[in-house]
PDB file of C-alpha atoms in Angstrom:
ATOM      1  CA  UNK A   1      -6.210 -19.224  18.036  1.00 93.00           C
ATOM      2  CA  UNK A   2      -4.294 -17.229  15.766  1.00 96.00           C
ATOM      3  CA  UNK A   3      -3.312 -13.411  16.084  1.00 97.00           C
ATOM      4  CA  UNK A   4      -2.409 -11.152  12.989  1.00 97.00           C
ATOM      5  CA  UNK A   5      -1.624  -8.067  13.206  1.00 97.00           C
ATOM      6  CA  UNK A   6      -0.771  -5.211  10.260  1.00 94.00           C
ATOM      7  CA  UNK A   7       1.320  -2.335  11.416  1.00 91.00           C
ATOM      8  CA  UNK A   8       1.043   0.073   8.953  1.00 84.00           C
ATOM      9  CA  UNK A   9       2.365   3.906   8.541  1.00 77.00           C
ATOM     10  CA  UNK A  10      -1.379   5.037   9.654  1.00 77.00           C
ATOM     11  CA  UNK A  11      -2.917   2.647  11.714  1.00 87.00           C
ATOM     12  CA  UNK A  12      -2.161  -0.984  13.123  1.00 94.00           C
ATOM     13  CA  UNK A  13      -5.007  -3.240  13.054  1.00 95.00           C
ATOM     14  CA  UNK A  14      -5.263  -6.953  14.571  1.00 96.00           C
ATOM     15  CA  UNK A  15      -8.115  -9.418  14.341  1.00 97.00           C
ATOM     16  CA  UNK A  16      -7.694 -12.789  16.693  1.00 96.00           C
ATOM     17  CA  UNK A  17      -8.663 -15.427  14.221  1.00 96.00           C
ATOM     18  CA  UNK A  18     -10.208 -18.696  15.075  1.00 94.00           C
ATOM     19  CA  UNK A  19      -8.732 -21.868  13.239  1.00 90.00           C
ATOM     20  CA  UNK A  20     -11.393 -22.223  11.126  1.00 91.00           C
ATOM     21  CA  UNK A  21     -10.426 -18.728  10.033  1.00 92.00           C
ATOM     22  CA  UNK A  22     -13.133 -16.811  11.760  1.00 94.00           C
ATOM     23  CA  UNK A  23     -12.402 -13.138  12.961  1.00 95.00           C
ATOM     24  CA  UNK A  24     -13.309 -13.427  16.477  1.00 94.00           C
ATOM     25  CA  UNK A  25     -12.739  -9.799  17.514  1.00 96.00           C
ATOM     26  CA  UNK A  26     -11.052  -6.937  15.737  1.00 96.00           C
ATOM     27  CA  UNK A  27      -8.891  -3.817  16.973  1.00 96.00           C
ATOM     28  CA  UNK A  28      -7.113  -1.193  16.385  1.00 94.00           C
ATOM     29  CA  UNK A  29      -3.972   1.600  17.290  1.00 94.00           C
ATOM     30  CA  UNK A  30      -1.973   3.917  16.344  1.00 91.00           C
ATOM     31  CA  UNK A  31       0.752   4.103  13.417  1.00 88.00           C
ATOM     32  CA  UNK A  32       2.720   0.979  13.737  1.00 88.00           C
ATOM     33  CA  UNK A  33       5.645   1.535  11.153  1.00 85.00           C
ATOM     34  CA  UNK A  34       8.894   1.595  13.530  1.00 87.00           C
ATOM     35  CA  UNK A  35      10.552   4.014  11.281  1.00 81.00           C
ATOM     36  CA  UNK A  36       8.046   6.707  11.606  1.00 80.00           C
ATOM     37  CA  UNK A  37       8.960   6.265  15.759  1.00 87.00           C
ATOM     38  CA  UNK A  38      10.672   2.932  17.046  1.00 88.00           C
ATOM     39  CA  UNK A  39       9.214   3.336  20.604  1.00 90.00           C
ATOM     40  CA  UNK A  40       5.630   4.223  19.788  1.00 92.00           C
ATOM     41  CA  UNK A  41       5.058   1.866  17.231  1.00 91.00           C
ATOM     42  CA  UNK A  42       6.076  -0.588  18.940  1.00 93.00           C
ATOM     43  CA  UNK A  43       3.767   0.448  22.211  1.00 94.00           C
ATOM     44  CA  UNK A  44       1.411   0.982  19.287  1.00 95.00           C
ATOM     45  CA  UNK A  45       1.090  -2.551  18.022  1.00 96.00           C
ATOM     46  CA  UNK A  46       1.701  -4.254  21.997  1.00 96.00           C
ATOM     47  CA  UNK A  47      -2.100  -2.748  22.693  1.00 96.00           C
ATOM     48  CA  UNK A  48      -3.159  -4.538  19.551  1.00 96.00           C
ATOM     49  CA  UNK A  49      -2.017  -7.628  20.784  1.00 96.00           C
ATOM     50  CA  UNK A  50      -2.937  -7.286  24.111  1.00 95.00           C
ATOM     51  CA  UNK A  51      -6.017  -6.640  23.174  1.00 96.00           C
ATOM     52  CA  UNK A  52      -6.632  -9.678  21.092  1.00 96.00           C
ATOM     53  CA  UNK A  53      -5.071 -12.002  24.071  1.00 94.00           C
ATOM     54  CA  UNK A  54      -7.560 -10.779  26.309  1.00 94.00           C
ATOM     55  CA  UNK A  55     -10.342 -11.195  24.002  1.00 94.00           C
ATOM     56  CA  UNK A  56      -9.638 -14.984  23.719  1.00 92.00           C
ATOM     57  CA  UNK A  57     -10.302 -17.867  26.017  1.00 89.00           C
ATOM     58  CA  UNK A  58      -7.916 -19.720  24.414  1.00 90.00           C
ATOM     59  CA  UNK A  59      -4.414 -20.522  24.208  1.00 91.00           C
ATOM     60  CA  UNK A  60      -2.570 -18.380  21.292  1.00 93.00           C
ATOM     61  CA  UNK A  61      -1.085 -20.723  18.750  1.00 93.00           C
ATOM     62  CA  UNK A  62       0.829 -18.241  16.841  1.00 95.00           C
ATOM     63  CA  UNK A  63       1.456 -14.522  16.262  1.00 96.00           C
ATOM     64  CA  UNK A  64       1.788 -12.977  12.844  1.00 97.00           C
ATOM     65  CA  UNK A  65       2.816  -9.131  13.096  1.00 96.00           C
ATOM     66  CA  UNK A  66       3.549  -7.117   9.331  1.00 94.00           C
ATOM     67  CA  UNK A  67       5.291  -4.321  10.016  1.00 91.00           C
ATOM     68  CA  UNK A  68       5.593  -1.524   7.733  1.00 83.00           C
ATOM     69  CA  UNK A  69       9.586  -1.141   7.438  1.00 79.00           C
ATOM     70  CA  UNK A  70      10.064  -4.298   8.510  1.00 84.00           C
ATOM     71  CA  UNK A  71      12.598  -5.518   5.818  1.00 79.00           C
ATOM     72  CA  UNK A  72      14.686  -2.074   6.515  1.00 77.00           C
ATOM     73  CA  UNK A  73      15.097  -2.688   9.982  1.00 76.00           C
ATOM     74  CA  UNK A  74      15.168  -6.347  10.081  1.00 75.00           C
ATOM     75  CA  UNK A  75      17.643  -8.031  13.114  1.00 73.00           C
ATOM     76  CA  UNK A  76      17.554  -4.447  14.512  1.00 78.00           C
ATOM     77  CA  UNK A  77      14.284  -4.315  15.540  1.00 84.00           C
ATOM     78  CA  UNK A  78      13.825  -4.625  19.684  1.00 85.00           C
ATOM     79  CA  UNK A  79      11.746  -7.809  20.062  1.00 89.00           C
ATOM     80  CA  UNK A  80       9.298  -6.480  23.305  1.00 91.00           C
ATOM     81  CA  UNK A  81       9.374  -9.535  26.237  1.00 90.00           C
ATOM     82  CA  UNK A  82       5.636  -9.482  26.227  1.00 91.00           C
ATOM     83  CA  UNK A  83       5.926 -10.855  22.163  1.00 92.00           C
ATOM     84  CA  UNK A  84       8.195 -13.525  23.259  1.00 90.00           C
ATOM     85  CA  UNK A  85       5.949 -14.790  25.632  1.00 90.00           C
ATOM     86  CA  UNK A  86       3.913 -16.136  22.832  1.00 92.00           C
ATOM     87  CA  UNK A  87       5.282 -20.398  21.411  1.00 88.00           C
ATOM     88  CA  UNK A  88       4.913 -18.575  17.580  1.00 93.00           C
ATOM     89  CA  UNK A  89       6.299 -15.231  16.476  1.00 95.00           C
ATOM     90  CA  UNK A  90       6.322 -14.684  12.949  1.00 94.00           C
ATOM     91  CA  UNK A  91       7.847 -11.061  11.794  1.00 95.00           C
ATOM     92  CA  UNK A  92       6.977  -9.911   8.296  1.00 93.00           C
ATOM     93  CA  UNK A  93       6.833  -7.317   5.905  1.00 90.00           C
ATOM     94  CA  UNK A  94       3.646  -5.789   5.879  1.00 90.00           C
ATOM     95  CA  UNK A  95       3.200  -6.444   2.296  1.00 91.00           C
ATOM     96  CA  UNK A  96       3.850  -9.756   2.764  1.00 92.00           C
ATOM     97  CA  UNK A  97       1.290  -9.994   4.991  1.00 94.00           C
ATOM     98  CA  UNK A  98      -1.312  -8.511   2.569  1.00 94.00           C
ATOM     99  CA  UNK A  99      -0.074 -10.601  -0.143  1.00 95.00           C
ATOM    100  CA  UNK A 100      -0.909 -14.049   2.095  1.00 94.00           C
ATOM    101  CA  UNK A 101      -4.076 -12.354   2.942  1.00 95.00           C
ATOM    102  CA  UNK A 102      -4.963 -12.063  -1.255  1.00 93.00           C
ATOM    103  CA  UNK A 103      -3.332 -14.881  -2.403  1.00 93.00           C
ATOM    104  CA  UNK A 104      -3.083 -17.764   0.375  1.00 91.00           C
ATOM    105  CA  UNK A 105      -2.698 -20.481  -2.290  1.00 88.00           C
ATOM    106  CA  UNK A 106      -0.955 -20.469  -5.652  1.00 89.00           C
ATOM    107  CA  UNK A 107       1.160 -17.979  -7.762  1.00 93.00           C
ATOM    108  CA  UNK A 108       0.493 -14.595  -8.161  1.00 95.00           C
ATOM    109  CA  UNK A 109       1.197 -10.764  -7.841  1.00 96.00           C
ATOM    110  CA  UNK A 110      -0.429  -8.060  -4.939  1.00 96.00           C
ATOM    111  CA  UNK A 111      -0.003  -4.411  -6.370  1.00 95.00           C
ATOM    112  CA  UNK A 112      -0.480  -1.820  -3.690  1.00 91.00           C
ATOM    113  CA  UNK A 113      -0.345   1.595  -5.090  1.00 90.00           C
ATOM    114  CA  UNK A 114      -1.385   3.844  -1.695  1.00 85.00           C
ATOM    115  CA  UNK A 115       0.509   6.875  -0.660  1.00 83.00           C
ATOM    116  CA  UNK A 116       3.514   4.519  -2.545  1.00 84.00           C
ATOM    117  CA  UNK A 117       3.715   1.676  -4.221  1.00 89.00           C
ATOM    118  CA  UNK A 118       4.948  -1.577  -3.981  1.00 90.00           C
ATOM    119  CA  UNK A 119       4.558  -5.033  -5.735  1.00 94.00           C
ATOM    120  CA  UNK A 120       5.157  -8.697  -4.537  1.00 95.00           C
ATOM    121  CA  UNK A 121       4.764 -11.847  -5.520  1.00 95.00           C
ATOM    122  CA  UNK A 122       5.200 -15.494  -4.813  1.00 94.00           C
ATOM    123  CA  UNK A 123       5.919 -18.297  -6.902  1.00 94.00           C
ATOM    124  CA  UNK A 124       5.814 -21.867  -5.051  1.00 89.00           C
ATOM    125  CA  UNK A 125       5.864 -19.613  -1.645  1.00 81.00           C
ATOM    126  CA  UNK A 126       8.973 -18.145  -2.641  1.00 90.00           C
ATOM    127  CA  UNK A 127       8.954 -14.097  -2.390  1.00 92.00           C
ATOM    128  CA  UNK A 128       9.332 -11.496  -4.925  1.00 95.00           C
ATOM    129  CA  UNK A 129       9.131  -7.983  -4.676  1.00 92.00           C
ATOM    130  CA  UNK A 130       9.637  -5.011  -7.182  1.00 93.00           C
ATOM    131  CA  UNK A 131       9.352  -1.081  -6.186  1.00 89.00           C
ATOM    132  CA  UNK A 132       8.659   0.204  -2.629  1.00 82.00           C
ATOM    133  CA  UNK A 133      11.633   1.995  -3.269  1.00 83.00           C
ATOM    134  CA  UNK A 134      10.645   5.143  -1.193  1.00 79.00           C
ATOM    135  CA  UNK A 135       9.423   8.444  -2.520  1.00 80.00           C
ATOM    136  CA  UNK A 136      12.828  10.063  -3.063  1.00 83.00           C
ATOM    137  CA  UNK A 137      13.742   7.018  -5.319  1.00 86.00           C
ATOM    138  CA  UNK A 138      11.387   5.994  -6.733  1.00 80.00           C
ATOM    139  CA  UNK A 139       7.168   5.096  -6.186  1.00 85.00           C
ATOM    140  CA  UNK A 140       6.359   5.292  -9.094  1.00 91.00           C
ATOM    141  CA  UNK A 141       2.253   5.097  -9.846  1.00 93.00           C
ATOM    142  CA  UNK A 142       0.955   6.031  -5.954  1.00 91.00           C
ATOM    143  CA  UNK A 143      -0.650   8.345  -4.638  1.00 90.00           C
ATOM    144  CA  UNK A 144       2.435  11.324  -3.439  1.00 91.00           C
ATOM    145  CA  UNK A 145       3.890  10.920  -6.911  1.00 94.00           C
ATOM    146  CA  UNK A 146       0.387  11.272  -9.055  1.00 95.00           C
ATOM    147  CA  UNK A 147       0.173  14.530  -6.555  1.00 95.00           C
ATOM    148  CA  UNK A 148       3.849  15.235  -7.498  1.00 96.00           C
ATOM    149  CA  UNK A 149       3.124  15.582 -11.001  1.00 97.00           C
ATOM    150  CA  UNK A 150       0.274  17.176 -10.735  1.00 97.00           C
ATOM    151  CA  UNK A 151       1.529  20.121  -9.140  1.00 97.00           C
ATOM    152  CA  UNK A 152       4.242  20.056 -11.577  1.00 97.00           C
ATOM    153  CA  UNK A 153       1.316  20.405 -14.639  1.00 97.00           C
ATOM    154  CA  UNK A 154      -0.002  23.212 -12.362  1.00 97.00           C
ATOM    155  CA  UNK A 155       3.141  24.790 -12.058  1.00 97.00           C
ATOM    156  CA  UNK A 156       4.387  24.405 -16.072  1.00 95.00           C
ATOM    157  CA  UNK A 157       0.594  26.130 -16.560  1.00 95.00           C
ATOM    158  CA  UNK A 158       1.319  29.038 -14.640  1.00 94.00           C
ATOM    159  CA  UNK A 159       4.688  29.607 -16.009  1.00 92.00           C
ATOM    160  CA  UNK A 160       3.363  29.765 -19.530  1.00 89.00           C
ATOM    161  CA  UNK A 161       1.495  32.023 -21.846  1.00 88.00           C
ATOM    162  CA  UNK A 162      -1.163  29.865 -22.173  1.00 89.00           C
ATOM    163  CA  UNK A 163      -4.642  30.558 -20.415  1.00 90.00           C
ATOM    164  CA  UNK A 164      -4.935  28.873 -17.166  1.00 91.00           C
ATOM    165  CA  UNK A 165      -6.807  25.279 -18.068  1.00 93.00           C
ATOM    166  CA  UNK A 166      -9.539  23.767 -15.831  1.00 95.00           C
ATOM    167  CA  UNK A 167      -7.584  21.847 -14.303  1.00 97.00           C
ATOM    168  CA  UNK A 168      -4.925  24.074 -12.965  1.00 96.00           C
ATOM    169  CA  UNK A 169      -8.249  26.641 -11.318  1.00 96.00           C
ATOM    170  CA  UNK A 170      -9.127  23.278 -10.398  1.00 96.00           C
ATOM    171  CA  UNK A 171      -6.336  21.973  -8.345  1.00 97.00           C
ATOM    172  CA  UNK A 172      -5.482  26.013  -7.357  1.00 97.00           C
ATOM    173  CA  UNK A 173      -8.795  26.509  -5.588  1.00 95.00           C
ATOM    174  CA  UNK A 174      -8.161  23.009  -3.556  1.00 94.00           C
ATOM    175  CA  UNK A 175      -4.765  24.071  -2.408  1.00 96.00           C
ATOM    176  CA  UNK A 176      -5.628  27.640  -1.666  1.00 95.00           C
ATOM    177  CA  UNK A 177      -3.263  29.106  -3.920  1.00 96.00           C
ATOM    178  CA  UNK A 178      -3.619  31.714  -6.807  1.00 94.00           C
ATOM    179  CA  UNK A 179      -0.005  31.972  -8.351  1.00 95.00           C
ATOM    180  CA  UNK A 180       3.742  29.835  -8.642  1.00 96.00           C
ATOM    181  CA  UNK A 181       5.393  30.976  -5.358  1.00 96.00           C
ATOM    182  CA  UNK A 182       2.215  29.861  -3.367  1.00 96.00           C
ATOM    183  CA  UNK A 183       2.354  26.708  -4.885  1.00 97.00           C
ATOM    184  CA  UNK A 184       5.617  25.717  -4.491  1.00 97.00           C
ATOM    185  CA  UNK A 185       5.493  26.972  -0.970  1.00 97.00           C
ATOM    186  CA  UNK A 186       1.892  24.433  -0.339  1.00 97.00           C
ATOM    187  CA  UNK A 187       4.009  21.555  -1.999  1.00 96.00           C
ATOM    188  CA  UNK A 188       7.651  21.972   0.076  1.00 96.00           C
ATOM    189  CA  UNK A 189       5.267  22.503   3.479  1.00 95.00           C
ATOM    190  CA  UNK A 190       3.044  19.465   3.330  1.00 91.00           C
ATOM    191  CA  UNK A 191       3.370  16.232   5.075  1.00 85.00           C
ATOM    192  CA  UNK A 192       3.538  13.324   2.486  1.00 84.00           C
ATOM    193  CA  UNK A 193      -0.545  12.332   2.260  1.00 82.00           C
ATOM    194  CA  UNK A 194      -1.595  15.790   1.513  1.00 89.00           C
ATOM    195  CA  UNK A 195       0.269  15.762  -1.312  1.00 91.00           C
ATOM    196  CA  UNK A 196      -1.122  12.118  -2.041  1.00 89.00           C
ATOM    197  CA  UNK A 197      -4.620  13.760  -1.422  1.00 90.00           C
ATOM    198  CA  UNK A 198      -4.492  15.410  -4.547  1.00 95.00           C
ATOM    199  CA  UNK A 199      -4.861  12.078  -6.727  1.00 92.00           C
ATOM    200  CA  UNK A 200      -8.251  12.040  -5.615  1.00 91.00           C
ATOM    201  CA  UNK A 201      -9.073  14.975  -6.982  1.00 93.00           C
ATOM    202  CA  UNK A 202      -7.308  14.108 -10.384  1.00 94.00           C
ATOM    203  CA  UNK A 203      -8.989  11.398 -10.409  1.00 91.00           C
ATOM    204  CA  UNK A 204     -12.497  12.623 -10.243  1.00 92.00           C
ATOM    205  CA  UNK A 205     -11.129  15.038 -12.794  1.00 94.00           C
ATOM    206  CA  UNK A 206     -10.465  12.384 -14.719  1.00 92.00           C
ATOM    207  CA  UNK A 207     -13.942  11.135 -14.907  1.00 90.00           C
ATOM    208  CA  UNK A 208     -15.221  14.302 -15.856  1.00 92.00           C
ATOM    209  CA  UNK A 209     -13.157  13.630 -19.081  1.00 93.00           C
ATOM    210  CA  UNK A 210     -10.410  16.548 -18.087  1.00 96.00           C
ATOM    211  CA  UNK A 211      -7.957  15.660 -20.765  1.00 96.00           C
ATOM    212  CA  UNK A 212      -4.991  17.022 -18.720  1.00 96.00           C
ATOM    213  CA  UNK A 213      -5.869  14.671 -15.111  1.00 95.00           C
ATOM    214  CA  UNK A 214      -6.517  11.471 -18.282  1.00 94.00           C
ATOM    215  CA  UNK A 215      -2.624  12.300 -19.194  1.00 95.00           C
ATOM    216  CA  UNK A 216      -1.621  11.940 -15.153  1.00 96.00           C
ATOM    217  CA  UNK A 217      -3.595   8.799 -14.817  1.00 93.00           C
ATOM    218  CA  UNK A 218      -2.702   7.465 -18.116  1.00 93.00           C
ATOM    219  CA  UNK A 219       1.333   8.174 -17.075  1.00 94.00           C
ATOM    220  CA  UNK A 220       1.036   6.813 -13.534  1.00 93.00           C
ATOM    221  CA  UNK A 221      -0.954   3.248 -14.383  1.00 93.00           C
ATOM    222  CA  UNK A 222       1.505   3.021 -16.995  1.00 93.00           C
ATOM    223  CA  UNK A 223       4.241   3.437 -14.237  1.00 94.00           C
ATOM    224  CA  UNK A 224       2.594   0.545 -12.367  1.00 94.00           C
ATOM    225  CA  UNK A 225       2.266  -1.402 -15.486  1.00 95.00           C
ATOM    226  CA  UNK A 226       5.952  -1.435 -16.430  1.00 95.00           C
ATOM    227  CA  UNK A 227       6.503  -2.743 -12.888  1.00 95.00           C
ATOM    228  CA  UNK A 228       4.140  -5.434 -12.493  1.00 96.00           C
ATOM    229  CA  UNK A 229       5.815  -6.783 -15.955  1.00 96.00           C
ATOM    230  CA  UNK A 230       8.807  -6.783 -14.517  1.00 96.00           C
ATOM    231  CA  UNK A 231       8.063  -8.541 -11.509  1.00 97.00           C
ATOM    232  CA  UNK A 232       5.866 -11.244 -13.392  1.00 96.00           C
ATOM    233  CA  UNK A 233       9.042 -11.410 -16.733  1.00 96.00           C
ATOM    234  CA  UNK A 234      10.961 -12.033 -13.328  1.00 97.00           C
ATOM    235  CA  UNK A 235       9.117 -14.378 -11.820  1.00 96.00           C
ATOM    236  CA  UNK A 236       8.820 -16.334 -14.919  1.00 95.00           C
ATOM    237  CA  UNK A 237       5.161 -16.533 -14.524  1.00 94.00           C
ATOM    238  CA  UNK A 238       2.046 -18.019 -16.646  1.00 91.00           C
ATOM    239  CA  UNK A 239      -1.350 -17.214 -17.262  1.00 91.00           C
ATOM    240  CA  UNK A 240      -2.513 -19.256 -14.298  1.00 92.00           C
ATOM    241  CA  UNK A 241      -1.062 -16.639 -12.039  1.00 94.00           C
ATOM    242  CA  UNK A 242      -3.124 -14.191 -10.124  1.00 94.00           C
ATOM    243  CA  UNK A 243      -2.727 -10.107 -10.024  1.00 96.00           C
ATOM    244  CA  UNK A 244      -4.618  -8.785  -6.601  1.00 96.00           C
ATOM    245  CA  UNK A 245      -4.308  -5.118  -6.778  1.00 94.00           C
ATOM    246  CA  UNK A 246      -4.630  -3.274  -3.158  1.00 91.00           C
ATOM    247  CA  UNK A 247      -3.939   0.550  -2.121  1.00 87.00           C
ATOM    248  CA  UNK A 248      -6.205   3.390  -2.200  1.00 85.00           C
ATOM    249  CA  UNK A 249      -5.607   4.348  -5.855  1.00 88.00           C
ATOM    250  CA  UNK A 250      -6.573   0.978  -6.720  1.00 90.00           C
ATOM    251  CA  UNK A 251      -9.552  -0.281  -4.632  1.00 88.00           C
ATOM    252  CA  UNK A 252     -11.071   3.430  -4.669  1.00 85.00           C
ATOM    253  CA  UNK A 253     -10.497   3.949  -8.243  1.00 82.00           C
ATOM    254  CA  UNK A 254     -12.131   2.203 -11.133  1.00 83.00           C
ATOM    255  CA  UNK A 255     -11.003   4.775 -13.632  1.00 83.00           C
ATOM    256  CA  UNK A 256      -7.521   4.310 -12.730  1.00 86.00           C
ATOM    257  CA  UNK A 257      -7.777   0.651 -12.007  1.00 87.00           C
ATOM    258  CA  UNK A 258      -9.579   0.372 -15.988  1.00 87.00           C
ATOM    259  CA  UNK A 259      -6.314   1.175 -17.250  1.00 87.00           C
ATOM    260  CA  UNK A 260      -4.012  -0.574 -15.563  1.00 89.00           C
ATOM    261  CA  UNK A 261      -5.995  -3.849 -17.012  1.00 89.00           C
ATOM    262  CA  UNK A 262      -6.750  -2.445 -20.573  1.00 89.00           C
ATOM    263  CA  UNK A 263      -2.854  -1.591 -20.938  1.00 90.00           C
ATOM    264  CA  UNK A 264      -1.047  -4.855 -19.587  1.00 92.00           C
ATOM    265  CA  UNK A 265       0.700  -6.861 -21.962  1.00 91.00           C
ATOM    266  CA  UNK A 266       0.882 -10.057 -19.445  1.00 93.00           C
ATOM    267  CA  UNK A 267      -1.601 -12.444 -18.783  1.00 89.00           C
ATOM    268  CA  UNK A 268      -3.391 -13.469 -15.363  1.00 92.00           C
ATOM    269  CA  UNK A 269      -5.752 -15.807 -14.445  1.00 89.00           C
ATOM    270  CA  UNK A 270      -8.019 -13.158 -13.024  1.00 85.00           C
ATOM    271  CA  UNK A 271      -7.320  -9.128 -11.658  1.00 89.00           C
ATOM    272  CA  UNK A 272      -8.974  -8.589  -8.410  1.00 91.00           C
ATOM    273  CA  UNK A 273      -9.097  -6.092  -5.549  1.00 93.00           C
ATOM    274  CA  UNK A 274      -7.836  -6.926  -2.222  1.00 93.00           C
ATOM    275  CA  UNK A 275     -11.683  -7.703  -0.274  1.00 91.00           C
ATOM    276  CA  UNK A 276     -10.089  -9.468   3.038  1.00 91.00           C
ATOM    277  CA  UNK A 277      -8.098  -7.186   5.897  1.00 93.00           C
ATOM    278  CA  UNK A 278      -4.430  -7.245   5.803  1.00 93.00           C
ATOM    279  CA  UNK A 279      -4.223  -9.023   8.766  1.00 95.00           C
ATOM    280  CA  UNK A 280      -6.037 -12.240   7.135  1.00 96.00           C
ATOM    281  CA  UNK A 281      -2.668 -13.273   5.778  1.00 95.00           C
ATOM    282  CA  UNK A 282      -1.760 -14.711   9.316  1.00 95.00           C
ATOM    283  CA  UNK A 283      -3.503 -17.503   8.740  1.00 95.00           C
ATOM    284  CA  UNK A 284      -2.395 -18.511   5.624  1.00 91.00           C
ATOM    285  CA  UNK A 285       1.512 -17.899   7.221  1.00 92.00           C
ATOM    286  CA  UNK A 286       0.697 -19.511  10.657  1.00 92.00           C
ATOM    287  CA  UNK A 287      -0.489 -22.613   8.964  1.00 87.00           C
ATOM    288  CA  UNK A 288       2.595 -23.287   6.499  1.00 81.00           C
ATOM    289  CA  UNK A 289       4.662 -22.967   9.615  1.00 68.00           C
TER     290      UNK A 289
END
């Protein structure tokens, strides 16, 4: 029997898998992305494991935990005794772990473009990875920096002489705000996600045919574009390659995801959306181990 586990900035979730690749029960904790709290997430992702030991009367074969931060605090992360009880421990990022659980054989790309954005690839199991740069540096694409701009449009509208557009009473009457200062006040007081919220909302916008929230979406699929280009140029990939998009700006929305395809210049073998659970990718890792 196999555990995976992915310890994300919101949730950890943890499946014990069967080896023939069968979920054979599923659960689930709090946040389990050390550098939101060392201490919890690790207590976090120990009930997650726990859990799925008890739930098996069989010996565990191997562990698989991606971790959300991992590759920051990799060799100073505080390895719990109860993980080392286990014959296999495998420690990855979590977006490694998601891109085993797309892609378990062959070459190929996993966009995530959530609250951030990300993208990694693997080329004869070797790995790849372009963004996830953090949304002070960079993110370009996801969800905080579609809200960023948005605001931004909101705020250039309300500093001009221009009547206010649809989309500005649109976005104003979500925040609760009628004027600049209240804006800017909603943006510098919100926790990253509500600010990511807002894509949503541009989104459905969007398919209304608003042409300011087509601009946004148009700008931030480009962003993702230019990096999924440069990871693939990098890579030195082919056609035979495979682009798995995950994230909730991608698997909840088509609009968005219709331009990403339409404006890549590269080619894949197919674009699909992530269908299995993160935590899938333990397999795939535990068995080329």
């Amino acid at each position: 029997m196999i555990i995976g586990i992915d310890a994300g900035g919101s949730s950890t979730k943890g499946a014990l898998i069967s080896n023939d690749k069968k979920v054979v029960a599923a659960f689930q904790s709090g946040y389990g992305n050390p550098l939101i709290n060392k201490e919890k997430a690790i207590i976090h992702i120990s009930e997650v494991i726990k859990a799925c030991r008890e739930a098996s009367d069989q010996s565990i074969e191997h562990v698989v935990i991606g971790i959300a931060g991992y590759s920051t605090l990799k060799g100073c992360l505080p390895i719990p005794e109860m993980w080392k009880e286990f014959k296999n421990l495998t420690l990855v990022n979590d977006a490694e772990l998601a891109l085993e659980a797309g892609i378990p054989e062959g070459d190929g790309i996993l966009s995530i473009a959530g609250t951030g954005s990300i993208h990694i690839g693997k080329k004869k199991d070797k790995i790849y990875t372009v963004g996830g740069w953090g949304h002070l540096l960079g993110d370009e694409g996801g969800g905080y920096d579609l809200g960023r701009m948005t605001i931004r449009k909101v705020l250039e509208s309300l500093e001009s002489s221009h009547p206010i557009s649809h989309f500005t009473s649109s976005i104003l009457q979500q925040i609760n705000c009628t004027n600049a200062a209240e804006v800017k006040a909603w943006f510098y007081t919100q926790e990253k996600n509500q600010v990511a919220n807002l894509a949503e909302s541009v989104s459905k916008l969007a398919e209304k045919e608003d042409p300011v929230a087509i601009h946004l979406i148009k700008l931030s699929s480009e962003a993702l574009v230019r990096q999924i280009e440069r990871l693939y140029q990098w890579m030195d990939l082919g056609p035979e390659a495979k682009l798995v998009t995950s994230g909730s700006i991608l698997l909840k929305n088509d609009f968005f995801l219709g331009y990403l395809k339409n404006n890549l210049s590269v080619s894949f073998k197919g674009v699909q959306k992530l269908t299995e659970p993160a935590y899938m990718g333990a397999y795939s890792i535990a068995h080329k181990k």
